[in-house]
């Protein structure tokens, strides 16, 4: 039987076409040209940064590589022009017969100029991509390059995942789960961050550059640097905080697990166990109609109770949050939209036309302020960390008596705990894409 995403793909493209036609009509354009991206070459070097496809292009088709053009017009089959240079330095794989091919009028050309020629002069076209100058050379006005009114509508639509996208994200979670199981095994054998990272890649079966983001593999105190990417070679950590995802057809999973070995502080063990329960309780809240902010606020209150119970702070619940006691321990948002991008676009968008719902001033790092709706996919990732830099001001501050500094001194060595799952919002509630796998 074919993979589930394959049979769902034609409807996904049809939906993109319908949405694009509506967005073009609403913003006064007749055609849309999307470029897959261009390589970024480092200054004074002949090396490129790893290539990342423009997400607007990836939303239509999982064709890798730079310079490809996609042209969309009302009532016409989308035109896809692949740039495939004649090349003996880098591999240029033959197109073969990928599942997505029948949905396009497909052309293959050797260079960018030929790709634009295939697209031809489109009257009243909008361009999306990172080389507006190239589009302007083709006669597309500067004001029609990445026009904000059109981009806002397309960004808005990206938040609601199609059945095809959900199938891809299910697979990305499954692959991530395999990597996490392999990584946990390596940690329990006393392996180093570098070795755990290598086991993760083997578990997923991918290259490092194919990961959706740079893996965070943090033993002990390294877990207190939220995006730690050092991958050092010391072995036999007591705690592993591992935040690694996987990709399938361009779609990401973003999964964090924390594993504790022998010799950890009793209070840390309690926080470790307790945060898993907190995370599950937060997941249970997820359903259409709830503002995402309510989950973030609940996370702070539940973390306050957990810290109080473990003896780290002296107040719990709302009282602790209002006193600002949870901020140094939980200094990031409880989650973000997920999809083609790890921090997918549109989490703070107000309406299809654009606008922003800013986070409350006390939570400036919260990436998601929208109301929860069916079809959204986002992470739920509460954390508790022991970060010297954030706790230092409280040590001599007016509320210093509300912390157990002796205990905190021991907890610094443990870094932190984060548990992160990927959730799909359904009609009635949600489906956890991650827990079936790890
Ligand atoms: N992996 C980065 C994050 O969880 O947002
Ligand atoms: Mn995340
Ligand atoms: Mn993560």
mmCIF file of N, CA, C and O in Angstrom, residues 135-193:
data_model
loop_
_atom_site.group_PDB
_atom_site.id
_atom_site.type_symbol
_atom_site.label_atom_id
_atom_site.label_comp_id
_atom_site.label_asym_id
_atom_site.label_seq_id
_atom_site.Cartn_x
_atom_site.Cartn_y
_atom_site.Cartn_z
ATOM 1 N N UNK A 135 13.242 39.192 -9.840
ATOM 2 C CA UNK A 135 11.858 39.295 -10.316
ATOM 3 C C UNK A 135 11.628 40.639 -11.007
ATOM 4 O O UNK A 135 10.929 40.719 -12.021
ATOM 5 N N UNK A 136 12.249 41.675 -10.447
ATOM 6 C CA UNK A 136 12.069 43.012 -11.040
ATOM 7 C C UNK A 136 12.675 43.072 -12.436
ATOM 8 O O UNK A 136 12.141 43.743 -13.316
ATOM 9 N N UNK A 137 13.752 42.338 -12.631
ATOM 10 C CA UNK A 137 14.361 42.281 -13.983
ATOM 11 C C UNK A 137 13.384 41.676 -14.986
ATOM 12 O O UNK A 137 13.482 41.914 -16.181
ATOM 13 N N UNK A 138 12.467 40.847 -14.482
ATOM 14 C CA UNK A 138 11.480 40.215 -15.363
ATOM 15 C C UNK A 138 10.240 41.080 -15.535
ATOM 16 O O UNK A 138 9.242 40.647 -16.096
ATOM 17 N N UNK A 139 10.270 42.287 -14.965
ATOM 18 C CA UNK A 139 9.154 43.208 -15.155
ATOM 19 C C UNK A 139 8.141 43.194 -14.024
ATOM 20 O O UNK A 139 7.074 43.809 -14.136
ATOM 21 N N UNK A 140 8.432 42.480 -12.924
ATOM 22 C CA UNK A 140 7.499 42.498 -11.782
ATOM 23 C C UNK A 140 7.884 43.692 -10.904
ATOM 24 O O UNK A 140 9.035 43.813 -10.485
ATOM 25 N N UNK A 141 6.942 44.587 -10.663
ATOM 26 C CA UNK A 141 7.245 45.834 -9.935
ATOM 27 C C UNK A 141 7.691 45.532 -8.505
ATOM 28 O O UNK A 141 7.272 44.526 -7.914
ATOM 29 N N UNK A 142 8.501 46.425 -7.949
ATOM 30 C CA UNK A 142 9.013 46.235 -6.580
ATOM 31 C C UNK A 142 7.862 46.041 -5.590
ATOM 32 O O UNK A 142 7.933 45.201 -4.689
ATOM 33 N N UNK A 143 6.777 46.795 -5.786
ATOM 34 C CA UNK A 143 5.648 46.713 -4.852
ATOM 35 C C UNK A 143 4.932 45.365 -4.936
ATOM 36 O O UNK A 143 4.149 45.007 -4.050
ATOM 37 N N UNK A 144 5.183 44.611 -6.007
ATOM 38 C CA UNK A 144 4.518 43.313 -6.183
ATOM 39 C C UNK A 144 5.412 42.161 -5.728
ATOM 40 O O UNK A 144 5.077 40.987 -5.920
ATOM 41 N N UNK A 145 6.584 42.492 -5.175
ATOM 42 C CA UNK A 145 7.490 41.451 -4.663
ATOM 43 C C UNK A 145 7.238 41.280 -3.166
ATOM 44 O O UNK A 145 7.316 42.252 -2.409
ATOM 45 N N UNK A 146 6.897 40.090 -2.765
ATOM 46 C CA UNK A 146 6.546 39.778 -1.373
ATOM 47 C C UNK A 146 5.545 40.790 -0.804
ATOM 48 O O UNK A 146 5.769 41.365 0.262
ATOM 49 N N UNK A 147 4.450 41.025 -1.506
ATOM 50 C CA UNK A 147 3.485 42.042 -1.034
ATOM 51 C C UNK A 147 2.816 41.586 0.264
ATOM 52 O O UNK A 147 2.292 40.463 0.334
ATOM 53 N N UNK A 148 2.821 42.455 1.252
ATOM 54 C CA UNK A 148 2.433 42.016 2.596
ATOM 55 C C UNK A 148 0.979 41.549 2.680
ATOM 56 O O UNK A 148 0.678 40.606 3.411
ATOM 57 N N UNK A 149 0.075 42.171 1.917
ATOM 58 C CA UNK A 149 -1.341 41.776 2.013
ATOM 59 C C UNK A 149 -1.531 40.329 1.534
ATOM 60 O O UNK A 149 -2.299 39.558 2.118
ATOM 61 N N UNK A 150 -0.823 39.970 0.468
ATOM 62 C CA UNK A 150 -0.929 38.604 -0.062
ATOM 63 C C UNK A 150 -0.213 37.611 0.857
ATOM 64 O O UNK A 150 -0.749 36.543 1.184
ATOM 65 N N UNK A 151 0.977 37.990 1.294
ATOM 66 C CA UNK A 151 1.763 37.103 2.164
ATOM 67 C C UNK A 151 0.981 36.797 3.443
ATOM 68 O O UNK A 151 0.950 35.653 3.915
ATOM 69 N N UNK A 152 0.313 37.819 4.005
ATOM 70 C CA UNK A 152 -0.447 37.619 5.249
ATOM 71 C C UNK A 152 -1.512 36.538 5.056
ATOM 72 O O UNK A 152 -1.684 35.667 5.915
ATOM 73 N N UNK A 153 -2.216 36.567 3.918
ATOM 74 C CA UNK A 153 -3.267 35.565 3.682
ATOM 75 C C UNK A 153 -2.685 34.161 3.556
ATOM 76 O O UNK A 153 -3.249 33.184 4.072
ATOM 77 N N UNK A 154 -1.556 34.079 2.861
ATOM 78 C CA UNK A 154 -0.936 32.752 2.682
ATOM 79 C C UNK A 154 -0.377 32.239 4.015
ATOM 80 O O UNK A 154 -0.474 31.052 4.330
ATOM 81 N N UNK A 155 0.205 33.145 4.794
ATOM 82 C CA UNK A 155 0.715 32.754 6.123
ATOM 83 C C UNK A 155 -0.431 32.241 7.000
ATOM 84 O O UNK A 155 -0.294 31.248 7.714
ATOM 85 N N UNK A 156 -1.533 32.956 6.946
ATOM 86 C CA UNK A 156 -2.700 32.567 7.752
ATOM 87 C C UNK A 156 -3.140 31.152 7.391
ATOM 88 O O UNK A 156 -3.404 30.316 8.259
ATOM 89 N N UNK A 157 -3.191 30.869 6.091
ATOM 90 C CA UNK A 157 -3.634 29.552 5.630
ATOM 91 C C UNK A 157 -2.671 28.450 6.057
ATOM 92 O O UNK A 157 -3.077 27.303 6.216
ATOM 93 N N UNK A 158 -1.405 28.785 6.213
ATOM 94 C CA UNK A 158 -0.413 27.756 6.581
ATOM 95 C C UNK A 158 -0.699 27.163 7.956
ATOM 96 O O UNK A 158 -0.245 26.063 8.270
ATOM 97 N N UNK A 159 -1.414 27.926 8.808
ATOM 98 C CA UNK A 159 -1.652 27.441 10.171
ATOM 99 C C UNK A 159 -2.605 26.253 10.197
ATOM 100 O O UNK A 159 -2.542 25.429 11.107
ATOM 101 N N UNK A 160 -3.489 26.156 9.214
ATOM 102 C CA UNK A 160 -4.433 25.036 9.200
ATOM 103 C C UNK A 160 -3.876 23.951 8.286
ATOM 104 O O UNK A 160 -3.792 24.132 7.079
ATOM 105 N N UNK A 161 -3.512 22.845 8.883
ATOM 106 C CA UNK A 161 -2.835 21.804 8.119
ATOM 107 C C UNK A 161 -3.847 20.948 7.348
ATOM 108 O O UNK A 161 -4.917 20.605 7.867
ATOM 109 N N UNK A 162 -3.473 20.588 6.111
ATOM 110 C CA UNK A 162 -4.302 19.684 5.308
ATOM 111 C C UNK A 162 -4.059 18.247 5.780
ATOM 112 O O UNK A 162 -3.098 17.971 6.514
ATOM 113 N N UNK A 163 -4.914 17.340 5.305
ATOM 114 C CA UNK A 163 -4.747 15.920 5.677
ATOM 115 C C UNK A 163 -3.375 15.416 5.223
ATOM 116 O O UNK A 163 -2.729 14.615 5.925
ATOM 117 N N UNK A 164 -2.911 15.876 4.067
ATOM 118 C CA UNK A 164 -1.570 15.489 3.577
ATOM 119 C C UNK A 164 -0.490 15.959 4.550
ATOM 120 O O UNK A 164 0.419 15.204 4.916
ATOM 121 N N UNK A 165 -0.610 17.199 4.982
ATOM 122 C CA UNK A 165 0.406 17.741 5.903
ATOM 123 C C UNK A 165 0.411 16.985 7.234
ATOM 124 O O UNK A 165 1.475 16.720 7.812
ATOM 125 N N UNK A 166 -0.782 16.639 7.690
ATOM 126 C CA UNK A 166 -0.877 15.902 8.965
ATOM 127 C C UNK A 166 -0.210 14.534 8.820
ATOM 128 O O UNK A 166 0.524 14.089 9.712
ATOM 129 N N UNK A 167 -0.429 13.885 7.669
ATOM 130 C CA UNK A 167 0.221 12.575 7.437
ATOM 131 C C UNK A 167 1.743 12.747 7.436
ATOM 132 O O UNK A 167 2.468 11.903 7.975
ATOM 133 N N UNK A 168 2.226 13.836 6.848
ATOM 134 C CA UNK A 168 3.681 14.077 6.829
ATOM 135 C C UNK A 168 4.201 14.335 8.247
ATOM 136 O O UNK A 168 5.278 13.854 8.628
ATOM 137 N N UNK A 169 3.424 15.077 9.018
ATOM 138 C CA UNK A 169 3.879 15.404 10.379
ATOM 139 C C UNK A 169 3.810 14.176 11.286
ATOM 140 O O UNK A 169 4.638 14.018 12.194
ATOM 141 N N UNK A 170 2.841 13.303 11.032
ATOM 142 C CA UNK A 170 2.804 12.025 11.767
ATOM 143 C C UNK A 170 4.093 11.254 11.512
ATOM 144 O O UNK A 170 4.688 10.692 12.438
ATOM 145 N N UNK A 171 4.509 11.235 10.256
ATOM 146 C CA UNK A 171 5.718 10.488 9.894
ATOM 147 C C UNK A 171 6.963 11.156 10.495
ATOM 148 O O UNK A 171 7.874 10.473 10.968
ATOM 149 N N UNK A 172 6.978 12.497 10.506
ATOM 150 C CA UNK A 172 8.128 13.212 11.095
ATOM 151 C C UNK A 172 8.229 12.905 12.592
ATOM 152 O O UNK A 172 9.325 12.774 13.145
ATOM 153 N N UNK A 173 7.088 12.774 13.255
ATOM 154 C CA UNK A 173 7.087 12.427 14.685
ATOM 155 C C UNK A 173 7.578 10.999 14.890
ATOM 156 O O UNK A 173 8.325 10.719 15.833
ATOM 157 N N UNK A 174 7.126 10.108 14.009
ATOM 158 C CA UNK A 174 7.537 8.702 14.120
ATOM 159 C C UNK A 174 9.059 8.593 13.963
ATOM 160 O O UNK A 174 9.728 7.906 14.748
ATOM 161 N N UNK A 175 9.602 9.295 12.979
ATOM 162 C CA UNK A 175 11.055 9.264 12.765
ATOM 163 C C UNK A 175 11.787 9.858 13.969
ATOM 164 O O UNK A 175 12.793 9.315 14.438
ATOM 165 N N UNK A 176 11.271 10.984 14.478
ATOM 166 C CA UNK A 176 11.877 11.613 15.651
ATOM 167 C C UNK A 176 11.856 10.670 16.845
ATOM 168 O O UNK A 176 12.834 10.559 17.589
ATOM 169 N N UNK A 177 10.743 9.968 17.018
ATOM 170 C CA UNK A 177 10.614 9.011 18.126
ATOM 171 C C UNK A 177 11.694 7.933 18.044
ATOM 172 O O UNK A 177 12.292 7.565 19.062
ATOM 173 N N UNK A 178 11.977 7.461 16.830
ATOM 174 C CA UNK A 178 13.028 6.440 16.657
ATOM 175 C C UNK A 178 14.377 6.990 17.082
ATOM 176 O O UNK A 178 15.170 6.316 17.734
ATOM 177 N N UNK A 179 14.644 8.225 16.685
ATOM 178 C CA UNK A 179 15.906 8.856 17.065
ATOM 179 C C UNK A 179 16.013 9.015 18.570
ATOM 180 O O UNK A 179 17.058 8.733 19.175
ATOM 181 N N UNK A 180 14.915 9.438 19.203
ATOM 182 C CA UNK A 180 14.935 9.654 20.654
ATOM 183 C C UNK A 180 15.160 8.338 21.408
ATOM 184 O O UNK A 180 15.862 8.322 22.418
ATOM 185 N N UNK A 181 14.544 7.252 20.913
ATOM 186 C CA UNK A 181 14.753 5.952 21.584
ATOM 187 C C UNK A 181 16.227 5.550 21.515
ATOM 188 O O UNK A 181 16.808 5.098 22.517
ATOM 189 N N UNK A 182 16.828 5.757 20.340
ATOM 190 C CA UNK A 182 18.250 5.413 20.171
ATOM 191 C C UNK A 182 19.108 6.300 21.077
ATOM 192 O O UNK A 182 20.063 5.827 21.712
ATOM 193 N N UNK A 183 18.756 7.566 21.162
ATOM 194 C CA UNK A 183 19.540 8.509 21.978
ATOM 195 C C UNK A 183 19.429 8.147 23.459
ATOM 196 O O UNK A 183 20.415 8.192 24.200
ATOM 197 N N UNK A 184 18.235 7.776 23.887
ATOM 198 C CA UNK A 184 18.062 7.405 25.301
ATOM 199 C C UNK A 184 18.942 6.208 25.648
ATOM 200 O O UNK A 184 19.604 6.184 26.686
ATOM 201 N N UNK A 185 18.968 5.222 24.751
ATOM 202 C CA UNK A 185 19.807 4.046 24.969
ATOM 203 C C UNK A 185 21.266 4.450 25.142
ATOM 204 O O UNK A 185 21.959 3.958 26.047
ATOM 205 N N UNK A 186 21.734 5.362 24.293
ATOM 206 C CA UNK A 186 23.138 5.802 24.361
ATOM 207 C C UNK A 186 23.406 6.522 25.680
ATOM 208 O O UNK A 186 24.447 6.323 26.318
ATOM 209 N N UNK A 187 22.460 7.355 26.118
ATOM 210 C CA UNK A 187 22.621 8.069 27.405
ATOM 211 C C UNK A 187 22.721 7.073 28.559
ATOM 212 O O UNK A 187 23.599 7.184 29.423
ATOM 213 N N UNK A 188 21.831 6.081 28.550
ATOM 214 C CA UNK A 188 21.824 5.112 29.661
ATOM 215 C C UNK A 188 23.101 4.262 29.681
ATOM 216 O O UNK A 188 23.474 3.733 30.716
ATOM 217 N N UNK A 189 23.771 4.174 28.535
ATOM 218 C CA UNK A 189 25.077 3.479 28.492
ATOM 219 C C UNK A 189 26.227 4.395 28.882
ATOM 220 O O UNK A 189 27.393 3.996 28.806
ATOM 221 N N UNK A 190 25.926 5.647 29.219
ATOM 222 C CA UNK A 190 26.981 6.570 29.660
ATOM 223 C C UNK A 190 27.705 7.286 28.531
ATOM 224 O O UNK A 190 28.785 7.850 28.732
ATOM 225 N N UNK A 191 27.109 7.307 27.346
ATOM 226 C CA UNK A 191 27.767 7.929 26.190
ATOM 227 C C UNK A 191 27.787 9.463 26.304
ATOM 228 O O UNK A 191 27.030 10.062 27.059
ATOM 229 N N UNK A 192 28.664 10.076 25.505
ATOM 230 C CA UNK A 192 28.825 11.534 25.518
ATOM 231 C C UNK A 192 27.734 12.206 24.667
ATOM 232 O O UNK A 192 27.019 11.532 23.918
ATOM 233 N N UNK A 193 27.685 13.535 24.756
ATOM 234 C CA UNK A 193 26.717 14.296 23.933
ATOM 235 C C UNK A 193 26.939 13.997 22.456
ATOM 236 O O UNK A 193 25.979 13.792 21.700
#
